[in-house]
CSV table of C-alpha atoms and ligand atoms in Angstrom, one decimal:
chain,number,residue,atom,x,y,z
L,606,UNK,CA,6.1,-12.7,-7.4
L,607,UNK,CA,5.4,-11.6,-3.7
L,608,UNK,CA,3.6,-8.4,-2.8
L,609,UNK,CA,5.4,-7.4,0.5
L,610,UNK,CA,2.2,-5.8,2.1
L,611,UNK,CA,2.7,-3.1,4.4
L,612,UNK,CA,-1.3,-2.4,4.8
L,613,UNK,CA,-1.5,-6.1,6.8
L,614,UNK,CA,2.1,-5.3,8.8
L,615,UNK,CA,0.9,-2.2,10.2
L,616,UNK,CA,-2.4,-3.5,10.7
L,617,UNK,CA,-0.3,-6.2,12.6
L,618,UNK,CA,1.9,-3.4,14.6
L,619,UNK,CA,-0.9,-1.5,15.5
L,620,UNK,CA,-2.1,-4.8,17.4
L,621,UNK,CA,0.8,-4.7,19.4
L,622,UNK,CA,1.3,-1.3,20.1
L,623,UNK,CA,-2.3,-1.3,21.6
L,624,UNK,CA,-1.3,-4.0,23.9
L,625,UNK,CA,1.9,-2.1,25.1
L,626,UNK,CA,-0.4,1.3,25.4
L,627,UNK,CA,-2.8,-0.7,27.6
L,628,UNK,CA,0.0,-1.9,29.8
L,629,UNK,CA,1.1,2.0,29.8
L,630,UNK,CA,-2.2,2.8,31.2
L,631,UNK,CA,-2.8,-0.5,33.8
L,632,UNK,CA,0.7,1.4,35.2
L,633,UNK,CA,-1.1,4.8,35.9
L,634,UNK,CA,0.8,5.7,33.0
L,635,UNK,CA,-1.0,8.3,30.3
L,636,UNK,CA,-1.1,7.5,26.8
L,637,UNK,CA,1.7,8.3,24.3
L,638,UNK,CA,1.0,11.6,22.5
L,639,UNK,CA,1.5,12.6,19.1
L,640,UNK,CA,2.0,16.5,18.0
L,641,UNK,CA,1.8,16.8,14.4
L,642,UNK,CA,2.4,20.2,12.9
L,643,UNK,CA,0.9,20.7,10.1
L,644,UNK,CA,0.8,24.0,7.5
L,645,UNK,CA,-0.7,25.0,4.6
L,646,UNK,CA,-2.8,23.1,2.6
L,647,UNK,CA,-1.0,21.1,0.4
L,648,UNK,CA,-3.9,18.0,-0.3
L,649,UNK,CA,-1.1,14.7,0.2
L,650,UNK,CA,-0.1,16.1,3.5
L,651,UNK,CA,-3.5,16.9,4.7
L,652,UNK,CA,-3.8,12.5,3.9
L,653,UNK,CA,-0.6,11.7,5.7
L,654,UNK,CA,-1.4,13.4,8.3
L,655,UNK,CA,-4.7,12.0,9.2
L,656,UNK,CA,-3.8,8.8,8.4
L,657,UNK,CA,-0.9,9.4,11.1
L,658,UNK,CA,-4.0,11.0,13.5
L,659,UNK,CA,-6.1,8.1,12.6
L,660,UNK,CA,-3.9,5.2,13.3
L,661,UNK,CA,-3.2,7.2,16.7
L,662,UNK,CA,-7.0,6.8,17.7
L,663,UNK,CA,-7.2,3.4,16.5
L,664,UNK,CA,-4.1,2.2,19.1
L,665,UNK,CA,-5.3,4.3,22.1
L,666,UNK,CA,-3.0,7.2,21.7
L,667,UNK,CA,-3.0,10.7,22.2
L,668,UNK,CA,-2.6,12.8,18.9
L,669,UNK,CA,-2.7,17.0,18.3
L,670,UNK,CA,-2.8,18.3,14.9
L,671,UNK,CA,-1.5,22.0,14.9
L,672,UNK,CA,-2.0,23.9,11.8
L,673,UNK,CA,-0.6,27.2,10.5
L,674,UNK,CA,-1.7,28.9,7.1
L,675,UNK,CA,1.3,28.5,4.7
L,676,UNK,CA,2.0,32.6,5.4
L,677,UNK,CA,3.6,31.7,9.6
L,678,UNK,CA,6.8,33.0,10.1
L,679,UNK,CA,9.5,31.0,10.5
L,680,UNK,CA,10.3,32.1,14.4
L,681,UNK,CA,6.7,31.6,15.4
L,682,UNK,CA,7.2,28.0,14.3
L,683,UNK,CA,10.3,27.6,16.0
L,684,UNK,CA,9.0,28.8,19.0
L,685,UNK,CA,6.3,26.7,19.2
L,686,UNK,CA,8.3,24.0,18.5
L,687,UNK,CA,10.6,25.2,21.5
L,688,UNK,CA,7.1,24.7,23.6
L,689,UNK,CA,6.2,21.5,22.6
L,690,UNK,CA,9.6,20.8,23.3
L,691,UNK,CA,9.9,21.6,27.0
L,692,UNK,CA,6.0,20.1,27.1
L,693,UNK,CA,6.1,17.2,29.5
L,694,UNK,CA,2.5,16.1,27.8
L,695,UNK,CA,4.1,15.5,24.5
L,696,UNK,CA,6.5,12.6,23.7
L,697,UNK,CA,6.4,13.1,19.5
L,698,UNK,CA,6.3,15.9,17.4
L,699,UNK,CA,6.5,16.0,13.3
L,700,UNK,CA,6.2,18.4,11.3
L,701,UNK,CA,4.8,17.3,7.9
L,702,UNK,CA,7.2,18.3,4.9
L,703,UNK,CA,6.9,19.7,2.7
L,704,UNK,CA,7.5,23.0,4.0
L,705,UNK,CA,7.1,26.3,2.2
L,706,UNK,CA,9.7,27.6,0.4
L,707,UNK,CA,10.5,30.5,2.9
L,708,UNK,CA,11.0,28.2,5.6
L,709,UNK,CA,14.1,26.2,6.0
L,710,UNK,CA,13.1,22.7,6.1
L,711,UNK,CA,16.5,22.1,8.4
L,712,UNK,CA,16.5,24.5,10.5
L,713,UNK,CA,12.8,23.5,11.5
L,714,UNK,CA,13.1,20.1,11.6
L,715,UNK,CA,16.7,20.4,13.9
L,716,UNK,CA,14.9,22.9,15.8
L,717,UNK,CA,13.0,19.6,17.4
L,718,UNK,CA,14.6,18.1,20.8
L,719,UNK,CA,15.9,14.9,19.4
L,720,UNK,CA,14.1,12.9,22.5
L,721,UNK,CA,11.3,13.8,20.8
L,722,UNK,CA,11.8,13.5,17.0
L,723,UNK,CA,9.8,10.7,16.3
L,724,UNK,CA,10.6,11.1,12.5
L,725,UNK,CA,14.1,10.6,12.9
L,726,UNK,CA,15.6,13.6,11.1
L,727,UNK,CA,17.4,15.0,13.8
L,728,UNK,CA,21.2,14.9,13.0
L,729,UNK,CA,21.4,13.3,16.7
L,730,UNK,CA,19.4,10.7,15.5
L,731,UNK,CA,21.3,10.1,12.3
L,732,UNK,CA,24.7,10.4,13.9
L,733,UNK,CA,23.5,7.9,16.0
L,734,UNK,CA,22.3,5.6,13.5
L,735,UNK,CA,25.2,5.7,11.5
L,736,UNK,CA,27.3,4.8,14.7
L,737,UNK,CA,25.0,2.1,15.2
L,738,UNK,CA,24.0,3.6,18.5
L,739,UNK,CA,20.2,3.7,19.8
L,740,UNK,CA,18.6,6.4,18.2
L,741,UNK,CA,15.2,6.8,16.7
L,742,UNK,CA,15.5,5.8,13.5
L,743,UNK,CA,13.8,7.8,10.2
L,744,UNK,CA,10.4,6.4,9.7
L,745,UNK,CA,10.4,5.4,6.1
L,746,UNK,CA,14.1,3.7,6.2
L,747,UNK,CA,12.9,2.1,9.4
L,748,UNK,CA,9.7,1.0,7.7
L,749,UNK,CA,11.8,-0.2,4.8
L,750,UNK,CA,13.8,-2.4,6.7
L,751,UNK,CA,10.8,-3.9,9.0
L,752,UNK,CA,9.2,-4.9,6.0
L,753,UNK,CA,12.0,-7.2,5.0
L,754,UNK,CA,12.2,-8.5,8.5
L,755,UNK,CA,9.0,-9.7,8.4
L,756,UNK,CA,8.9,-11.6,5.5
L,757,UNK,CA,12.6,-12.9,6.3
L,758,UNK,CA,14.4,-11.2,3.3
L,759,UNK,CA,18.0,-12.2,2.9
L,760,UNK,CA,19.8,-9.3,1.6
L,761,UNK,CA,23.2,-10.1,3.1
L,762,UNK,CA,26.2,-10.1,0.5
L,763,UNK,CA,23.1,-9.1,-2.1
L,764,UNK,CA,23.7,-6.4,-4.0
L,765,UNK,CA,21.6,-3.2,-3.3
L,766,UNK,CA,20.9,-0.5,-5.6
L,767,UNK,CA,18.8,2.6,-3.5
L,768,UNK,CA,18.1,5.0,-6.4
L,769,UNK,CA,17.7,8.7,-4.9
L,770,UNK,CA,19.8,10.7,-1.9
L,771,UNK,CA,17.0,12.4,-0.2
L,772,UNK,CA,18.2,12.9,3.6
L,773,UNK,CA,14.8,11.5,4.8
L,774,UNK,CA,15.3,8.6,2.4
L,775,UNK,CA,18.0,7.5,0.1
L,776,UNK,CA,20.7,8.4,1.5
L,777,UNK,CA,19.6,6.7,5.3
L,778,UNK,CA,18.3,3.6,4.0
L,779,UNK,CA,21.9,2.7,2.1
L,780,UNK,CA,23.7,3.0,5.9
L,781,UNK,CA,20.8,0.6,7.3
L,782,UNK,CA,21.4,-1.6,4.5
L,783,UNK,CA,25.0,-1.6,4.3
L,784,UNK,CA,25.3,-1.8,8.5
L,785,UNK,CA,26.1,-5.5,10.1
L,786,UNK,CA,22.9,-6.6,11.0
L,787,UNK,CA,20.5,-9.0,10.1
L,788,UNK,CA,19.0,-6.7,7.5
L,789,UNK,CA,22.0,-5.4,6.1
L,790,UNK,CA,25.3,-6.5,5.3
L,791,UNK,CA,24.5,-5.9,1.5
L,792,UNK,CA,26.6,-4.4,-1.0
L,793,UNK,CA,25.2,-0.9,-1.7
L,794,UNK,CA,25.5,1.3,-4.4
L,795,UNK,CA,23.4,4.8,-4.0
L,796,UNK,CA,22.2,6.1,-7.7
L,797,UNK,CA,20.9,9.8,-8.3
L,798,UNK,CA,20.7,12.4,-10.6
L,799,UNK,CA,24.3,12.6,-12.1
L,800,UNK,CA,24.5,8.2,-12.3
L,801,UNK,CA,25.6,7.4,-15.3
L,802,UNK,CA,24.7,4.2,-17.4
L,803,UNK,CA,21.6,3.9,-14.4
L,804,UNK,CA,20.6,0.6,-16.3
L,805,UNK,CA,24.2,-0.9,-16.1
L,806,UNK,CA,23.1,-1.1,-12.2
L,807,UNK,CA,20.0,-1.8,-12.4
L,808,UNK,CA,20.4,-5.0,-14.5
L,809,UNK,CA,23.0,-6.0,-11.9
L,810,UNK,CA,21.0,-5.5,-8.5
L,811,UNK,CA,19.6,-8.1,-6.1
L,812,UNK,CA,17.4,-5.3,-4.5
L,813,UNK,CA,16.2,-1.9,-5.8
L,814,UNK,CA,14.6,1.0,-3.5
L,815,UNK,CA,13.1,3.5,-5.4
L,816,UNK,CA,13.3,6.9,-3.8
L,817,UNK,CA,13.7,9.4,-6.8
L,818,UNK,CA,10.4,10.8,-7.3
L,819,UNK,CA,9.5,10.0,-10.9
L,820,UNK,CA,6.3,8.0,-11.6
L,821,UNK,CA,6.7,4.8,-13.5
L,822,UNK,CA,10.7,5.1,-14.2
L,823,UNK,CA,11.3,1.2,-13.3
L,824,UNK,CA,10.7,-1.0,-16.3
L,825,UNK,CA,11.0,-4.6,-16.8
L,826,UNK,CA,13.6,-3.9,-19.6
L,827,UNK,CA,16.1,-2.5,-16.9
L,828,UNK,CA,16.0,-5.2,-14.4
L,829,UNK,CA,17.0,-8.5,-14.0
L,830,UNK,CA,14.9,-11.8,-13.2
L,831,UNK,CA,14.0,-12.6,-9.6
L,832,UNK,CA,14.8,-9.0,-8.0
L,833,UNK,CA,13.4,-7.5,-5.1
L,834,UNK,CA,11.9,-3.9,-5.5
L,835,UNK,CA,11.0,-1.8,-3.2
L,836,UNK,CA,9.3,1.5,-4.1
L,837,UNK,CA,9.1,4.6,-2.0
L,838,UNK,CA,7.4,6.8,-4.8
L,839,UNK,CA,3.6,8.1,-4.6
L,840,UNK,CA,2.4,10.1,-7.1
L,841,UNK,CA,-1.1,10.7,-8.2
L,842,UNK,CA,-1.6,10.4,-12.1
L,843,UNK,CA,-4.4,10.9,-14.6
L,844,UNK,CA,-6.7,7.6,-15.2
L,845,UNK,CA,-9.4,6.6,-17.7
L,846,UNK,CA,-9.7,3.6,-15.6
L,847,UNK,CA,-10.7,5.0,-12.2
L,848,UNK,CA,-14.0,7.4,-11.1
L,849,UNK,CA,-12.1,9.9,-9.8
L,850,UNK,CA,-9.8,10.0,-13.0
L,851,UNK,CA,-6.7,9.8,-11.2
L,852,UNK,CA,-4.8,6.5,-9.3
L,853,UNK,CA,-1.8,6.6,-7.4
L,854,UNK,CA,1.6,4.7,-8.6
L,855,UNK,CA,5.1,4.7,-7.4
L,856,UNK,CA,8.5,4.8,-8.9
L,857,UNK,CA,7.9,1.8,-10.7
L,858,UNK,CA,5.9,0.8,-14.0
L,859,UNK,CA,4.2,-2.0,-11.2
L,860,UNK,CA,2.4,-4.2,-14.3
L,861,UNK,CA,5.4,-3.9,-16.1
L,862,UNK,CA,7.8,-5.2,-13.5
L,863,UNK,CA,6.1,-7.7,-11.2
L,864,UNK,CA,6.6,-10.4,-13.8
L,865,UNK,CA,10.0,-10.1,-13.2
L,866,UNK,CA,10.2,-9.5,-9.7
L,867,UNK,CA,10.5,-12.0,-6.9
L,868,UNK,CA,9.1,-9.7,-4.0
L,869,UNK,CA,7.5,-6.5,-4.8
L,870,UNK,CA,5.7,-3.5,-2.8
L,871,UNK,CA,2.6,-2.2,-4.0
L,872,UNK,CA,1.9,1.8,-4.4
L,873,UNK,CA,-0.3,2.0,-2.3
L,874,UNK,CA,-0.1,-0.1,0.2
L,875,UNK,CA,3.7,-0.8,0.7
L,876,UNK,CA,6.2,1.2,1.6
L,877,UNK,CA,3.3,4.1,2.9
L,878,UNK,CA,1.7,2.8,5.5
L,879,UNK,CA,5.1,1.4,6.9
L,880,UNK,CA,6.0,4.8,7.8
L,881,UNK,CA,3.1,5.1,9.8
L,882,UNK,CA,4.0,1.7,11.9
L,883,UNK,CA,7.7,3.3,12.4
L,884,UNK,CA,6.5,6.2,13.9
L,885,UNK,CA,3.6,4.8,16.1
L,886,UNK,CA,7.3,3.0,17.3
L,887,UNK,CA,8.8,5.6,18.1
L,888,UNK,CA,6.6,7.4,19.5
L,889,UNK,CA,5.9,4.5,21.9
L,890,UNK,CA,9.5,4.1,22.5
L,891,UNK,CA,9.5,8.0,23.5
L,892,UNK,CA,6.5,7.6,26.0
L,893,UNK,CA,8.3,4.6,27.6
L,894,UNK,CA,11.6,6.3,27.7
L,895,UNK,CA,13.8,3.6,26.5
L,896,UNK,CA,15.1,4.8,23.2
L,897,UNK,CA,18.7,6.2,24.6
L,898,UNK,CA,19.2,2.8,26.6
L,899,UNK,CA,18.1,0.2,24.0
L,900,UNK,CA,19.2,-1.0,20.3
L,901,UNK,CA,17.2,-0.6,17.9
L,902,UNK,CA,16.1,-4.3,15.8
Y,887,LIG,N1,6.8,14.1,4.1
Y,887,LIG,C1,7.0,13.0,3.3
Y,887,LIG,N2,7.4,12.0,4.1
Y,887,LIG,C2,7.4,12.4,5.4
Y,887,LIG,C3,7.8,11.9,6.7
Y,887,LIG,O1,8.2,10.7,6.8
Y,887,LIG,N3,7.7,12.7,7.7
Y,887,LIG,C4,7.2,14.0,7.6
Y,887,LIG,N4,7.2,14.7,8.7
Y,887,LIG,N5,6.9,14.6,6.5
Y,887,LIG,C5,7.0,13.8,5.4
C-alpha cells in the first residue's frame, strides 16, 4: 500500500508557483490576487478558508477574505460579486460553500465572471471541460487527477467507480476520467443514492473515488485486492483516542481498507490540500491570462 500524499504535492506546487509569481513581479507585473468570500460562521469553512489565505501568503500572492453574517441578502452578494467582477485588482474570486439555505448556491456561484472562477463551477467552465476545451477546471476534480499524475497512475482501460454526483465533484471527475488523456481513458461507472447492489461494483473496480459524504462507508469487505481509492470525504467524528475528542476521517474505514489497497489517500492529507494546489493554479493561470488560449494537462 501507497499513501498518495497530497500534503508533500502541494507543498511541492506551492514551490513552483512562487517561482512563476517572482517572474510575475521581475515583469513589473503585480501579484495574483485571491477574493474569497466568505459567510457565516460555519467552523470547516472558516479552516478552508484560511488554509486557502494561508497558502496565498506563503507563495507571494495577494488574498482578501470578505465576510458577511449568514443574514446578507442574496442581491447584496451578487452585487458585490458584480464588483469584484469588473475589479481589474482581482484575478480569483470563491465563495466558500456551503451557502445558507436562503441563498441559491447557483445562482451565486454563476453569478461569477467565468475569467475569474478560479473554482471551476461556472457552467462556462464545465461546458468547456466536457468539450475538452481550455477552461479552468473544478479544484477538487483537478486536484484528483494531479495526484495521479504525479505518482504516474495508470488508469487507462481501468475500470472506475466515482461514488457520489455532486456537481462540484462526482459528477466532474467521471468526464475527466472517462476523457482521452493521459489520466483518463478509463471505464467509468458513476454510483449514488438510487445504485443498486453498490458492492457488486465495488468489488469489480480498479479505482474508487469517494464523494458521497458518509464517514467510514468503504470497507475491506466490499473491495477487491490491489485497488486504488481515492477519498474525497472529511468529516469530523468523536474520538477516545485524540485530546480534543474528535479526529477527522473520510469516506473510507482507512485501517480497514489499506490492507487491501494498492494506492490510497489519507483523510487528512490527500485529496484536501489538492484542492488548494488546483486553485493556487488557477488563480495563477488567471493573473497570467492564458487560461482561454492553453490546454489544460
Ligand atoms: N466547499 C467545499 N469544497 C469547496 C470548494 O472546492 N470550493 C468552495 N468555494 N467551497 C467548497
Amino acid at each position: 500500500m501507497k499513501i498518495l500524499d497530497g500534503r508533500l504535492l502541494l507543498e511541492k506546487v506551492k514551490k513552483e508557483i512562487a517561482l512563476e509569481t517572482l517572474k510575475l513581479i521581475k515583469k513589473n507585473n503585480r501579484p495574483p490576487h485571491l477574493t474569497a468570500i466568505l459567510i457565516g460562521n460555519n467552523p470547516a469553512s472558516e479552516t478552508y478558508v484560511s488554509a486557502k489565505v494561508k497558502s496565498c501568503k506563503d507563495i507571494g500572492f495577494d488574498s482578501t477574505v470578505i465576510r458577511y453574517p449568514k443574514e446578507i441578502k442574496q442581491g447584496e452578494l451578487v452585487s458585490k460579486i458584480l464588483d469584484l467582477n469588473s475589479d481589474a485588482s482581482v484575478d480569483g474570486i470563491i465563495v466558500q460553500l456551503p451557502l445558507p439555505s436562503h441563498i441559491d448556491e447557483s445562482l451565486i456561484t454563476h453569478s461569477i465572471c467565468h475569467t475569474k472562477d478560479v473554482d471551476g463551477f461556472h457552467p462556462i467552465n464545465i461546458g468547456r471541460m466536457v468539450l475538452g476545451l481550455p477552461c479552468y477546471l473544478p479544484a477538487t476534480p483537478f486536484g484528483i487527477i494531479s495526484l495521479l499524475s504525479e505518482y504516474k497512475i495508470n488508469t487507462e482501460g481501468k475500470k472506475c467507480l466515482v461514488i457520489g454526483r455532486s456537481n462540484i465533484v462526482g459528477t466532474p471527475i467521471s468526464i475527466l476520467m472517462s476523457r482521452n488523456k493521459t489520466i483518463g481513458n478509463a471505464t467509468v461507472t458513476l454510483a449514488h443514492s438510487k445504485t443498486k447492489n453498490i458492492n457488486l461494483l465495488t468489488k469489480d473496480a480498479d479505482i474508487i473515488i469517494l464523494a458521497l459524504g458518509f464517514p467510514h462507508y468503504l470497507k475491506s469487505n466490499m473491495i477487491k485486492k490491489n485497488v486504488i481509492i481515492i477519498d474525497v470525504g472529511i468529516h469530523r467524528i468523536k474520538s477516545n483516542k485524540t485530546k480534543s475528542g474528535y479526529k477527522l476521517v473520510g469516506d473510507a474505514d482507512f485501517e480497514d481498507v489499506k490492507g487491501n489497497s494498492s494506492y490510497i489517500t489519507p483523510v487528512p492529507g490527500g485529496v484536501g490540500p489538492m484542492t488548494i494546489a488546483s486553485l493556487l493554479k488557477n488563480t495563477l493561470y488567471s493573473a497570467k491570462k492564458v487560461i482561454y488560449s492553453h490546454l489544460n494537462e
